[in-house]
Amino acid sequence: MKVQQSLQLFQRAQQSLVGGVNSPVRAFKSVGLSPIFIQKGQGSKIYDVDGNEYIDYVGSWGPLILGHCHETVIAAVEQALSSGTSFGAPTEGEIVLAEMVKEAVPSIEMLRLVNSGSEATLGAIRAARGYTGRDKIIKFEGCYHGSIDPLLVQAGSGATTLGKPDSDGVPQAFVDLTLLAEYNNLDSVAELIDNHPQEIAAVILEPVPGNMGMIMPEHGFLNGLRNLCDREGILLIFDEVMTGFRVGYGGVQALLGVQPDLTTFGKVIGGGFPVGGYGGRQDIMLKIAPVGSVYQAGTLSGNPVAVAAGIATLSVLKQENVYADLSEKSGWLVNEMKSLFQKAGIPLQCNQMGAMFGFFFSETPVRNYQDALQTDVERFKVFFKGMLQEGIYLAPSAFESLFMSTAHTEEDLEKTARAMQITLQQLCD
Ligand SMILES: *Cc1c(COP(=O)(O)O)cnc(C)c1O
C-alpha cells in the first residue's frame, strides 16, 4: 500500500489546517497512523491520492447509504445547481423533504431544517427548555450529540478517542445543567429525576448508540424512559442523526415502537450534503420562531442543493426491500466475522440493526460506556491496520459504528471476509 502522496498532503495540510484535518477523528490518531487523503469515490469504493482502492464502510460517517456518486442523487443535485445555489428564501424542496420525513417517522408532526446534526441537537434542547420552562437536561455517558457545549460531556467517539471526555473551552457553568446517566440503566435516570424534581426539561439519547461503538438498548429500556418522562413532564428526545433512515426508513423509533417527543436528524437526510433537522410534537415545535419565542435560525438552512440531495436519497430508500437487503448484507458480514473470530479463539461482540453494525473486542457483552472503555483497543488498532492494508476502510476508532450501503456487492462482502481472515492471522501471530 503506497502512502507517499497522502503523507505529503498531510504535511502540507498541517501548515494551514489545525492538525491537518477539519474534524478530529479524521486524523487517524487513535489508530496511530496518518490519514489517507481521498481522491474520489464510486459506489462502495473510495480511492486515495496514491491510487489505493478501498471498500468503504464509513460512508462519510453515515450519510452515504446509497454509496458514492449515486446517479439519482447526482442528477438531482445537478438539476438543483442549475437553478441557483442558495436564496435565503423558502423553496418547495424544503416542504417536500419535511413531508417525506413526516411520512417516514411516526412522531414527527413538524420539522425545522438546519445544516448539521450538531445544530439539530442544539435546536432540540433549546426547544425543550423553552417549552418546559426548565433548564436541566439528562444525557447518557458515551452518547454523542455533536460538538455543542451543553452536550460535550462524556461524549463518546471523537472525544473518547482523544482521551478527552470533556473539552477545554467549555465552561463548567455550561455543563452544570447537564446531568449524566448510564445507558441501559433506568435506575440511574430515575435517581437523577428524583434528585432534581421539576427541573429537568429533557432526556436526550441515541436510542441505539453508535458513537461509543454500537450498543443495543436492552428490552424495556426505551419504553421505561418513555414512562419516566411522561410521569414527570419531561420531554424525550431521540437523537437519530445516525440511526434515522439508517437502521430502517423510520429510524429506531419505528422499528422498536417507542415515540419520542422530539427527534433530531442529520447524515442520511442530507444525502452527503450538510443537512440536519429537528422535529416532533406540533405543540412543542410551534414554540420556535417565527411562530413562538424560541429563537433559532440559519442563513443556509434548507439549502436547495442540499435538500435536493436529501429528497433524492430518501426517494431511493423508500423503494421496497432496500432495508431488507441492507440488513441481510450487514447481517451476513457480521455473522462471517463472528465465526472467523470464534475459530481463531478471539473474543468478539457484534451488534447490527439494518444498515448499521459494530463490533468490540471483548469477552462480555457491551451494555454501556464503561463496558466499551474496557474493550481491547490495542487489538482494534492492529485489526484496523490489517484491514486497511487489505483494502478495507473501517472507521479509524474502536468507538465507532460501521455502515453498509446499497452499493456494496456480494463480491465486496466476500472480499471483506477474506481480508478479515488474513488480518486475523496477524492478530494471532
Ligand atoms: C454525527 C452525529 C451528530 C452530529 O452531527 P454533525 O452533522 O456531525 O454535526 C449528532 N448526533 C449523533 C447521534 C451523531 O451520530
PDB file of N, CA and C in Angstrom, residues 14-111:
ATOM      1  N   GLN A  14      -1.035  20.324   7.524  1.00  0.00           N
ATOM      2  CA  GLN A  14      -0.776  20.750   8.908  1.00  0.00           C
ATOM      3  C   GLN A  14      -0.235  22.170   8.999  1.00  0.00           C
ATOM      4  N   GLN A  15       0.216  22.716   7.869  1.00  0.00           N
ATOM      5  CA  GLN A  15       0.694  24.103   7.868  1.00  0.00           C
ATOM      6  C   GLN A  15      -0.468  25.094   7.891  1.00  0.00           C
ATOM      7  N   SER A  16      -1.623  24.679   7.426  1.00  0.00           N
ATOM      8  CA  SER A  16      -2.724  25.642   7.331  1.00  0.00           C
ATOM      9  C   SER A  16      -4.010  25.193   8.033  1.00  0.00           C
ATOM     10  N   LEU A  17      -4.159  23.892   8.247  1.00  0.00           N
ATOM     11  CA  LEU A  17      -5.351  23.398   8.926  1.00  0.00           C
ATOM     12  C   LEU A  17      -4.924  22.758  10.239  1.00  0.00           C
ATOM     13  N   VAL A  18      -5.633  23.051  11.289  1.00  0.00           N
ATOM     14  CA  VAL A  18      -5.281  22.528  12.608  1.00  0.00           C
ATOM     15  C   VAL A  18      -5.209  21.003  12.587  1.00  0.00           C
ATOM     16  N   GLY A  19      -4.033  20.470  12.833  1.00  0.00           N
ATOM     17  CA  GLY A  19      -3.882  19.014  12.834  1.00  0.00           C
ATOM     18  C   GLY A  19      -4.078  18.408  11.458  1.00  0.00           C
ATOM     19  N   GLY A  20      -4.138  19.260  10.441  1.00  0.00           N
ATOM     20  CA  GLY A  20      -4.251  18.777   9.066  1.00  0.00           C
ATOM     21  C   GLY A  20      -5.649  18.352   8.655  1.00  0.00           C
ATOM     22  N   VAL A  21      -6.611  18.469   9.567  1.00  0.00           N
ATOM     23  CA  VAL A  21      -7.965  17.984   9.278  1.00  0.00           C
ATOM     24  C   VAL A  21      -9.014  18.982   9.774  1.00  0.00           C
ATOM     25  N   ASN A  22     -10.237  18.823   9.321  1.00  0.00           N
ATOM     26  CA  ASN A  22     -11.318  19.702   9.776  1.00  0.00           C
ATOM     27  C   ASN A  22     -12.286  19.042  10.741  1.00  0.00           C
ATOM     28  N   SER A  23     -11.988  17.821  11.159  1.00  0.00           N
ATOM     29  CA  SER A  23     -12.760  17.158  12.194  1.00  0.00           C
ATOM     30  C   SER A  23     -11.826  16.100  12.792  1.00  0.00           C
ATOM     31  N   PRO A  24     -11.713  16.053  14.122  1.00  0.00           N
ATOM     32  CA  PRO A  24     -10.604  15.326  14.760  1.00  0.00           C
ATOM     33  C   PRO A  24     -10.440  13.845  14.400  1.00  0.00           C
ATOM     34  N   VAL A  25     -11.537  13.078  14.332  1.00  0.00           N
ATOM     35  CA  VAL A  25     -11.361  11.641  14.092  1.00  0.00           C
ATOM     36  C   VAL A  25     -10.707  11.336  12.746  1.00  0.00           C
ATOM     37  N   ARG A  26     -10.789  12.277  11.828  1.00  0.00           N
ATOM     38  CA  ARG A  26     -10.188  12.059  10.512  1.00  0.00           C
ATOM     39  C   ARG A  26      -8.675  11.925  10.576  1.00  0.00           C
ATOM     40  N   ALA A  27      -8.086  12.382  11.679  1.00  0.00           N
ATOM     41  CA  ALA A  27      -6.621  12.415  11.766  1.00  0.00           C
ATOM     42  C   ALA A  27      -5.998  11.036  11.973  1.00  0.00           C
ATOM     43  N   PHE A  28      -6.808   9.988  12.214  1.00  0.00           N
ATOM     44  CA  PHE A  28      -6.294   8.619  12.400  1.00  0.00           C
ATOM     45  C   PHE A  28      -5.394   8.500  13.629  1.00  0.00           C
ATOM     46  N   LYS A  29      -5.477   9.471  14.532  1.00  0.00           N
ATOM     47  CA  LYS A  29      -4.591   9.467  15.704  1.00  0.00           C
ATOM     48  C   LYS A  29      -4.790   8.220  16.555  1.00  0.00           C
ATOM     49  N   SER A  30      -6.047   7.834  16.726  1.00  0.00           N
ATOM     50  CA  SER A  30      -6.329   6.755  17.662  1.00  0.00           C
ATOM     51  C   SER A  30      -5.888   5.397  17.123  1.00  0.00           C
ATOM     52  N   VAL A  31      -5.559   5.322  15.836  1.00  0.00           N
ATOM     53  CA  VAL A  31      -5.011   4.069  15.321  1.00  0.00           C
ATOM     54  C   VAL A  31      -3.521   4.229  15.012  1.00  0.00           C
ATOM     55  N   GLY A  32      -2.963   5.373  15.411  1.00  0.00           N
ATOM     56  CA  GLY A  32      -1.527   5.577  15.292  1.00  0.00           C
ATOM     57  C   GLY A  32      -1.021   5.679  13.863  1.00  0.00           C
ATOM     58  N   LEU A  33      -1.871   6.177  12.965  1.00  0.00           N
ATOM     59  CA  LEU A  33      -1.452   6.314  11.559  1.00  0.00           C
ATOM     60  C   LEU A  33      -1.642   7.755  11.103  1.00  0.00           C
ATOM     61  N   SER A  34      -1.178   8.041   9.891  1.00  0.00           N
ATOM     62  CA  SER A  34      -1.514   9.304   9.255  1.00  0.00           C
ATOM     63  C   SER A  34      -2.746   9.075   8.401  1.00  0.00           C
ATOM     64  N   PRO A  35      -3.559  10.111   8.245  1.00  0.00           N
ATOM     65  CA  PRO A  35      -4.777   9.906   7.446  1.00  0.00           C
ATOM     66  C   PRO A  35      -4.448   9.675   5.983  1.00  0.00           C
ATOM     67  N   ILE A  36      -5.305   8.918   5.307  1.00  0.00           N
ATOM     68  CA  ILE A  36      -5.171   8.822   3.860  1.00  0.00           C
ATOM     69  C   ILE A  36      -6.074   9.882   3.250  1.00  0.00           C
ATOM     70  N   PHE A  37      -5.579  10.518   2.229  1.00  0.00           N
ATOM     71  CA  PHE A  37      -6.350  11.570   1.552  1.00  0.00           C
ATOM     72  C   PHE A  37      -7.117  10.954   0.388  1.00  0.00           C
ATOM     73  N   ILE A  38      -8.384  11.286   0.324  1.00  0.00           N
ATOM     74  CA  ILE A  38      -9.252  10.650  -0.662  1.00  0.00           C
ATOM     75  C   ILE A  38      -9.318  11.497  -1.935  1.00  0.00           C
ATOM     76  N   GLN A  39      -9.258  10.796  -3.059  1.00  0.00           N
ATOM     77  CA  GLN A  39      -9.370  11.490  -4.336  1.00  0.00           C
ATOM     78  C   GLN A  39     -10.791  11.422  -4.878  1.00  0.00           C
ATOM     79  N   LYS A  40     -11.378  10.227  -4.781  1.00  0.00           N
ATOM     80  CA  LYS A  40     -12.735  10.101  -5.316  1.00  0.00           C
ATOM     81  C   LYS A  40     -13.419   8.863  -4.740  1.00  0.00           C
ATOM     82  N   GLY A  41     -14.713   8.829  -4.908  1.00  0.00           N
ATOM     83  CA  GLY A  41     -15.481   7.659  -4.511  1.00  0.00           C
ATOM     84  C   GLY A  41     -16.398   7.247  -5.636  1.00  0.00           C
ATOM     85  N   GLN A  42     -16.708   5.965  -5.698  1.00  0.00           N
ATOM     86  CA  GLN A  42     -17.675   5.477  -6.684  1.00  0.00           C
ATOM     87  C   GLN A  42     -18.341   4.235  -6.098  1.00  0.00           C
ATOM     88  N   GLY A  43     -19.639   4.283  -5.958  1.00  0.00           N
ATOM     89  CA  GLY A  43     -20.337   3.117  -5.413  1.00  0.00           C
ATOM     90  C   GLY A  43     -19.858   2.798  -4.006  1.00  0.00           C
ATOM     91  N   SER A  44     -19.422   1.558  -3.796  1.00  0.00           N
ATOM     92  CA  SER A  44     -18.981   1.137  -2.463  1.00  0.00           C
ATOM     93  C   SER A  44     -17.504   1.435  -2.215  1.00  0.00           C
ATOM     94  N   LYS A  45     -16.838   2.027  -3.188  1.00  0.00           N
ATOM     95  CA  LYS A  45     -15.379   2.166  -3.099  1.00  0.00           C
ATOM     96  C   LYS A  45     -14.925   3.611  -2.970  1.00  0.00           C
ATOM     97  N   ILE A  46     -13.794   3.783  -2.292  1.00  0.00           N
ATOM     98  CA  ILE A  46     -13.105   5.068  -2.332  1.00  0.00           C
ATOM     99  C   ILE A  46     -11.677   4.832  -2.809  1.00  0.00           C
ATOM    100  N   TYR A  47     -11.096   5.877  -3.364  1.00  0.00           N
ATOM    101  CA  TYR A  47      -9.746   5.801  -3.941  1.00  0.00           C
ATOM    102  C   TYR A  47      -8.929   6.925  -3.343  1.00  0.00           C
ATOM    103  N   ASP A  48      -7.726   6.595  -2.878  1.00  0.00           N
ATOM    104  CA  ASP A  48      -6.925   7.657  -2.274  1.00  0.00           C
ATOM    105  C   ASP A  48      -5.956   8.245  -3.296  1.00  0.00           C
ATOM    106  N   VAL A  49      -5.235   9.285  -2.865  1.00  0.00           N
ATOM    107  CA  VAL A  49      -4.372  10.022  -3.789  1.00  0.00           C
ATOM    108  C   VAL A  49      -3.158   9.214  -4.243  1.00  0.00           C
ATOM    109  N   ASP A  50      -2.890   8.075  -3.574  1.00  0.00           N
ATOM    110  CA  ASP A  50      -1.806   7.204  -4.023  1.00  0.00           C
ATOM    111  C   ASP A  50      -2.316   6.096  -4.949  1.00  0.00           C
ATOM    112  N   GLY A  51      -3.603   6.144  -5.257  1.00  0.00           N
ATOM    113  CA  GLY A  51      -4.155   5.149  -6.182  1.00  0.00           C
ATOM    114  C   GLY A  51      -4.634   3.873  -5.503  1.00  0.00           C
ATOM    115  N   ASN A  52      -4.637   3.829  -4.164  1.00  0.00           N
ATOM    116  CA  ASN A  52      -5.179   2.651  -3.475  1.00  0.00           C
ATOM    117  C   ASN A  52      -6.700   2.665  -3.523  1.00  0.00           C
ATOM    118  N   GLU A  53      -7.250   1.463  -3.632  1.00  0.00           N
ATOM    119  CA  GLU A  53      -8.712   1.324  -3.663  1.00  0.00           C
ATOM    120  C   GLU A  53      -9.178   0.663  -2.363  1.00  0.00           C
ATOM    121  N   TYR A  54     -10.264   1.142  -1.805  1.00  0.00           N
ATOM    122  CA  TYR A  54     -10.799   0.566  -0.569  1.00  0.00           C
ATOM    123  C   TYR A  54     -12.298   0.327  -0.696  1.00  0.00           C
ATOM    124  N   ILE A  55     -12.762  -0.729  -0.069  1.00  0.00           N
ATOM    125  CA  ILE A  55     -14.203  -0.890   0.138  1.00  0.00           C
ATOM    126  C   ILE A  55     -14.540  -0.070   1.376  1.00  0.00           C
ATOM    127  N   ASP A  56     -15.504   0.819   1.228  1.00  0.00           N
ATOM    128  CA  ASP A  56     -15.748   1.843   2.245  1.00  0.00           C
ATOM    129  C   ASP A  56     -16.911   1.466   3.172  1.00  0.00           C
ATOM    130  N   TYR A  57     -16.609   1.289   4.444  1.00  0.00           N
ATOM    131  CA  TYR A  57     -17.662   1.020   5.430  1.00  0.00           C
ATOM    132  C   TYR A  57     -17.886   2.218   6.358  1.00  0.00           C
ATOM    133  N   VAL A  58     -17.377   3.392   5.924  1.00  0.00           N
ATOM    134  CA  VAL A  58     -17.583   4.608   6.713  1.00  0.00           C
ATOM    135  C   VAL A  58     -18.689   5.455   6.061  1.00  0.00           C
ATOM    136  N   GLY A  59     -18.648   5.523   4.743  1.00  0.00           N
ATOM    137  CA  GLY A  59     -19.709   6.235   4.022  1.00  0.00           C
ATOM    138  C   GLY A  59     -19.883   7.662   4.508  1.00  0.00           C
ATOM    139  N   SER A  60     -18.737   8.362   4.642  1.00  0.00           N
ATOM    140  CA  SER A  60     -18.746   9.721   5.162  1.00  0.00           C
ATOM    141  C   SER A  60     -19.357   9.795   6.563  1.00  0.00           C
ATOM    142  N   TRP A  61     -19.166   8.742   7.332  1.00  0.00           N
ATOM    143  CA  TRP A  61     -19.671   8.630   8.713  1.00  0.00           C
ATOM    144  C   TRP A  61     -21.185   8.478   8.756  1.00  0.00           C
ATOM    145  N   GLY A  62     -21.741   7.929   7.697  1.00  0.00           N
ATOM    146  CA  GLY A  62     -23.162   7.591   7.768  1.00  0.00           C
ATOM    147  C   GLY A  62     -24.063   8.087   6.653  1.00  0.00           C
ATOM    148  N   PRO A  63     -23.818   9.287   6.122  1.00  0.00           N
ATOM    149  CA  PRO A  63     -24.755   9.820   5.132  1.00  0.00           C
ATOM    150  C   PRO A  63     -24.924   8.974   3.861  1.00  0.00           C
ATOM    151  N   LEU A  64     -23.845   8.339   3.394  1.00  0.00           N
ATOM    152  CA  LEU A  64     -23.870   7.756   2.044  1.00  0.00           C
ATOM    153  C   LEU A  64     -24.450   6.349   2.012  1.00  0.00           C
ATOM    154  N   ILE A  65     -25.684   6.230   2.389  1.00  0.00           N
ATOM    155  CA  ILE A  65     -26.343   4.925   2.434  1.00  0.00           C
ATOM    156  C   ILE A  65     -26.571   4.380   1.015  1.00  0.00           C
ATOM    157  N   LEU A  66     -26.484   5.249   0.007  1.00  0.00           N
ATOM    158  CA  LEU A  66     -26.603   4.771  -1.378  1.00  0.00           C
ATOM    159  C   LEU A  66     -25.226   4.615  -2.027  1.00  0.00           C
ATOM    160  N   GLY A  67     -24.181   4.760  -1.252  1.00  0.00           N
ATOM    161  CA  GLY A  67     -22.829   4.694  -1.810  1.00  0.00           C
ATOM    162  C   GLY A  67     -22.438   6.030  -2.427  1.00  0.00           C
ATOM    163  N   HIS A  68     -21.240   6.056  -2.996  1.00  0.00           N
ATOM    164  CA  HIS A  68     -20.717   7.295  -3.580  1.00  0.00           C
ATOM    165  C   HIS A  68     -21.276   7.508  -4.979  1.00  0.00           C
ATOM    166  N   CYS A  69     -21.582   8.779  -5.271  1.00  0.00           N
ATOM    167  CA  CYS A  69     -21.990   9.173  -6.628  1.00  0.00           C
ATOM    168  C   CYS A  69     -23.190   8.394  -7.140  1.00  0.00           C
ATOM    169  N   HIS A  70     -24.172   8.179  -6.292  1.00  0.00           N
ATOM    170  CA  HIS A  70     -25.389   7.511  -6.779  1.00  0.00           C
ATOM    171  C   HIS A  70     -26.021   8.388  -7.864  1.00  0.00           C
ATOM    172  N   GLU A  71     -26.380   7.777  -8.981  1.00  0.00           N
ATOM    173  CA  GLU A  71     -26.765   8.593 -10.141  1.00  0.00           C
ATOM    174  C   GLU A  71     -28.027   9.422  -9.894  1.00  0.00           C
ATOM    175  N   THR A  72     -28.960   8.913  -9.108  1.00  0.00           N
ATOM    176  CA  THR A  72     -30.180   9.684  -8.816  1.00  0.00           C
ATOM    177  C   THR A  72     -29.848  10.935  -7.999  1.00  0.00           C
ATOM    178  N   VAL A  73     -28.947  10.777  -7.061  1.00  0.00           N
ATOM    179  CA  VAL A  73     -28.561  11.912  -6.213  1.00  0.00           C
ATOM    180  C   VAL A  73     -27.781  12.937  -7.034  1.00  0.00           C
ATOM    181  N   ILE A  74     -26.848  12.451  -7.813  1.00  0.00           N
ATOM    182  CA  ILE A  74     -26.030  13.366  -8.623  1.00  0.00           C
ATOM    183  C   ILE A  74     -26.924  14.140  -9.607  1.00  0.00           C
ATOM    184  N   ALA A  75     -27.860  13.429 -10.217  1.00  0.00           N
ATOM    185  CA  ALA A  75     -28.745  14.093 -11.183  1.00  0.00           C
ATOM    186  C   ALA A  75     -29.596  15.167 -10.495  1.00  0.00           C
ATOM    187  N   ALA A  76     -30.103  14.851  -9.304  1.00  0.00           N
ATOM    188  CA  ALA A  76     -30.934  15.812  -8.568  1.00  0.00           C
ATOM    189  C   ALA A  76     -30.130  17.048  -8.185  1.00  0.00           C
ATOM    190  N   VAL A  77     -28.897  16.808  -7.771  1.00  0.00           N
ATOM    191  CA  VAL A  77     -28.036  17.916  -7.363  1.00  0.00           C
ATOM    192  C   VAL A  77     -27.700  18.793  -8.566  1.00  0.00           C
ATOM    193  N   GLU A  78     -27.379  18.154  -9.689  1.00  0.00           N
ATOM    194  CA  GLU A  78     -27.045  18.915 -10.897  1.00  0.00           C
ATOM    195  C   GLU A  78     -28.223  19.785 -11.338  1.00  0.00           C
ATOM    196  N   GLN A  79     -29.398  19.189 -11.227  1.00  0.00           N
ATOM    197  CA  GLN A  79     -30.575  19.953 -11.637  1.00  0.00           C
ATOM    198  C   GLN A  79     -30.813  21.145 -10.703  1.00  0.00           C
ATOM    199  N   ALA A  80     -30.668  20.898  -9.403  1.00  0.00           N
ATOM    200  CA  ALA A  80     -30.859  21.984  -8.436  1.00  0.00           C
ATOM    201  C   ALA A  80     -29.825  23.082  -8.650  1.00  0.00           C
ATOM    202  N   LEU A  81     -28.596  22.663  -8.885  1.00  0.00           N
ATOM    203  CA  LEU A  81     -27.492  23.616  -9.067  1.00  0.00           C
ATOM    204  C   LEU A  81     -27.771  24.597 -10.198  1.00  0.00           C
ATOM    205  N   SER A  82     -28.368  24.089 -11.243  1.00  0.00           N
ATOM    206  CA  SER A  82     -28.551  24.935 -12.425  1.00  0.00           C
ATOM    207  C   SER A  82     -29.602  26.011 -12.187  1.00  0.00           C
ATOM    208  N   SER A  83     -30.332  25.906 -11.063  1.00  0.00           N
ATOM    209  CA  SER A  83     -31.314  26.950 -10.755  1.00  0.00           C
ATOM    210  C   SER A  83     -30.818  27.926  -9.696  1.00  0.00           C
ATOM    211  N   GLY A  84     -29.581  27.727  -9.240  1.00  0.00           N
ATOM    212  CA  GLY A  84     -29.059  28.630  -8.214  1.00  0.00           C
ATOM    213  C   GLY A  84     -28.721  27.866  -6.957  1.00  0.00           C
ATOM    214  N   THR A  85     -27.745  28.364  -6.193  1.00  0.00           N
ATOM    215  CA  THR A  85     -27.225  27.584  -5.070  1.00  0.00           C
ATOM    216  C   THR A  85     -27.859  27.924  -3.735  1.00  0.00           C
ATOM    217  N   SER A  86     -28.397  29.120  -3.601  1.00  0.00           N
ATOM    218  CA  SER A  86     -28.968  29.498  -2.309  1.00  0.00           C
ATOM    219  C   SER A  86     -29.726  30.808  -2.460  1.00  0.00           C
ATOM    220  N   PHE A  87     -30.841  30.914  -1.760  1.00  0.00           N
ATOM    221  CA  PHE A  87     -31.630  32.144  -1.857  1.00  0.00           C
ATOM    222  C   PHE A  87     -31.892  32.792  -0.500  1.00  0.00           C
ATOM    223  N   GLY A  88     -31.811  32.015   0.561  1.00  0.00           N
ATOM    224  CA  GLY A  88     -32.206  32.564   1.854  1.00  0.00           C
ATOM    225  C   GLY A  88     -33.675  32.942   1.844  1.00  0.00           C
ATOM    226  N   ALA A  89     -34.417  32.244   1.025  1.00  0.00           N
ATOM    227  CA  ALA A  89     -35.872  32.428   0.918  1.00  0.00           C
ATOM    228  C   ALA A  89     -36.464  31.041   0.724  1.00  0.00           C
ATOM    229  N   PRO A  90     -37.732  30.855   1.068  1.00  0.00           N
ATOM    230  CA  PRO A  90     -38.270  29.492   1.014  1.00  0.00           C
ATOM    231  C   PRO A  90     -38.349  28.911  -0.399  1.00  0.00           C
ATOM    232  N   THR A  91     -38.159  27.601  -0.488  1.00  0.00           N
ATOM    233  CA  THR A  91     -38.277  26.879  -1.763  1.00  0.00           C
ATOM    234  C   THR A  91     -39.137  25.629  -1.542  1.00  0.00           C
ATOM    235  N   GLU A  92     -39.688  25.094  -2.614  1.00  0.00           N
ATOM    236  CA  GLU A  92     -40.610  23.966  -2.486  1.00  0.00           C
ATOM    237  C   GLU A  92     -39.914  22.710  -1.962  1.00  0.00           C
ATOM    238  N   GLY A  93     -38.656  22.539  -2.347  1.00  0.00           N
ATOM    239  CA  GLY A  93     -37.915  21.345  -1.937  1.00  0.00           C
ATOM    240  C   GLY A  93     -37.924  21.127  -0.430  1.00  0.00           C
ATOM    241  N   GLU A  94     -37.855  22.229   0.314  1.00  0.00           N
ATOM    242  CA  GLU A  94     -37.843  22.112   1.778  1.00  0.00           C
ATOM    243  C   GLU A  94     -39.128  21.470   2.291  1.00  0.00           C
ATOM    244  N   ILE A  95     -40.234  21.825   1.639  1.00  0.00           N
ATOM    245  CA  ILE A  95     -41.519  21.240   2.052  1.00  0.00           C
ATOM    246  C   ILE A  95     -41.513  19.743   1.731  1.00  0.00           C
ATOM    247  N   VAL A  96     -41.038  19.435   0.527  1.00  0.00           N
ATOM    248  CA  VAL A  96     -41.030  18.031   0.094  1.00  0.00           C
ATOM    249  C   VAL A  96     -40.213  17.179   1.070  1.00  0.00           C
ATOM    250  N   LEU A  97     -39.029  17.667   1.441  1.00  0.00           N
ATOM    251  CA  LEU A  97     -38.190  16.883   2.361  1.00  0.00           C
ATOM    252  C   LEU A  97     -38.892  16.730   3.716  1.00  0.00           C
ATOM    253  N   ALA A  98     -39.465  17.819   4.210  1.00  0.00           N
ATOM    254  CA  ALA A  98     -40.167  17.758   5.501  1.00  0.00           C
ATOM    255  C   ALA A  98     -41.343  16.782   5.424  1.00  0.00           C
ATOM    256  N   GLU A  99     -42.065  16.807   4.317  1.00  0.00           N
ATOM    257  CA  GLU A  99     -43.197  15.880   4.167  1.00  0.00           C
ATOM    258  C   GLU A  99     -42.713  14.432   4.152  1.00  0.00           C
ATOM    259  N   MET A 100     -41.581  14.206   3.514  1.00  0.00           N
ATOM    260  CA  MET A 100     -41.050  12.834   3.465  1.00  0.00           C
ATOM    261  C   MET A 100     -40.648  12.351   4.855  1.00  0.00           C
ATOM    262  N   VAL A 101     -40.048  13.256   5.634  1.00  0.00           N
ATOM    263  CA  VAL A 101     -39.645  12.877   6.997  1.00  0.00           C
ATOM    264  C   VAL A 101     -40.881  12.590   7.846  1.00  0.00           C
ATOM    265  N   LYS A 102     -41.885  13.455   7.713  1.00  0.00           N
ATOM    266  CA  LYS A 102     -43.135  13.253   8.465  1.00  0.00           C
ATOM    267  C   LYS A 102     -43.777  11.911   8.136  1.00  0.00           C
ATOM    268  N   GLU A 103     -43.782  11.607   6.864  1.00  0.00           N
ATOM    269  CA  GLU A 103     -44.409  10.368   6.425  1.00  0.00           C
ATOM    270  C   GLU A 103     -43.639   9.142   6.938  1.00  0.00           C
ATOM    271  N   ALA A 104     -42.332   9.292   7.019  1.00  0.00           N
ATOM    272  CA  ALA A 104     -41.488   8.146   7.397  1.00  0.00           C
ATOM    273  C   ALA A 104     -41.454   7.903   8.899  1.00  0.00           C
ATOM    274  N   VAL A 105     -41.478   8.986   9.661  1.00  0.00           N
ATOM    275  CA  VAL A 105     -41.215   8.882  11.095  1.00  0.00           C
ATOM    276  C   VAL A 105     -42.479   9.242  11.874  1.00  0.00           C
ATOM    277  N   PRO A 106     -43.053   8.262  12.560  1.00  0.00           N
ATOM    278  CA  PRO A 106     -44.380   8.435  13.152  1.00  0.00           C
ATOM    279  C   PRO A 106     -44.514   9.623  14.106  1.00  0.00           C
ATOM    280  N   SER A 107     -43.479   9.963  14.833  1.00  0.00           N
ATOM    281  CA  SER A 107     -43.637  11.003  15.865  1.00  0.00           C
ATOM    282  C   SER A 107     -43.484  12.421  15.328  1.00  0.00           C
ATOM    283  N   ILE A 108     -43.119  12.569  14.073  1.00  0.00           N
ATOM    284  CA  ILE A 108     -42.848  13.917  13.544  1.00  0.00           C
ATOM    285  C   ILE A 108     -44.114  14.561  13.006  1.00  0.00           C
ATOM    286  N   GLU A 109     -44.505  15.658  13.661  1.00  0.00           N
ATOM    287  CA  GLU A 109     -45.632  16.450  13.165  1.00  0.00           C
ATOM    288  C   GLU A 109     -45.130  17.698  12.449  1.00  0.00           C
ATOM    289  N   MET A 110     -44.017  18.242  12.949  1.00  0.00           N
ATOM    290  CA  MET A 110     -43.421  19.415  12.304  1.00  0.00           C
ATOM    291  C   MET A 110     -41.918  19.334  12.411  1.00  0.00           C
ATOM    292  N   LEU A 111     -41.273  19.992  11.471  1.00  0.00           N
ATOM    293  CA  LEU A 111     -39.818  19.866  11.358  1.00  0.00           C
ATOM    294  C   LEU A 111     -39.183  21.242  11.158  1.00  0.00           C
TER     295      LEU A 111
END
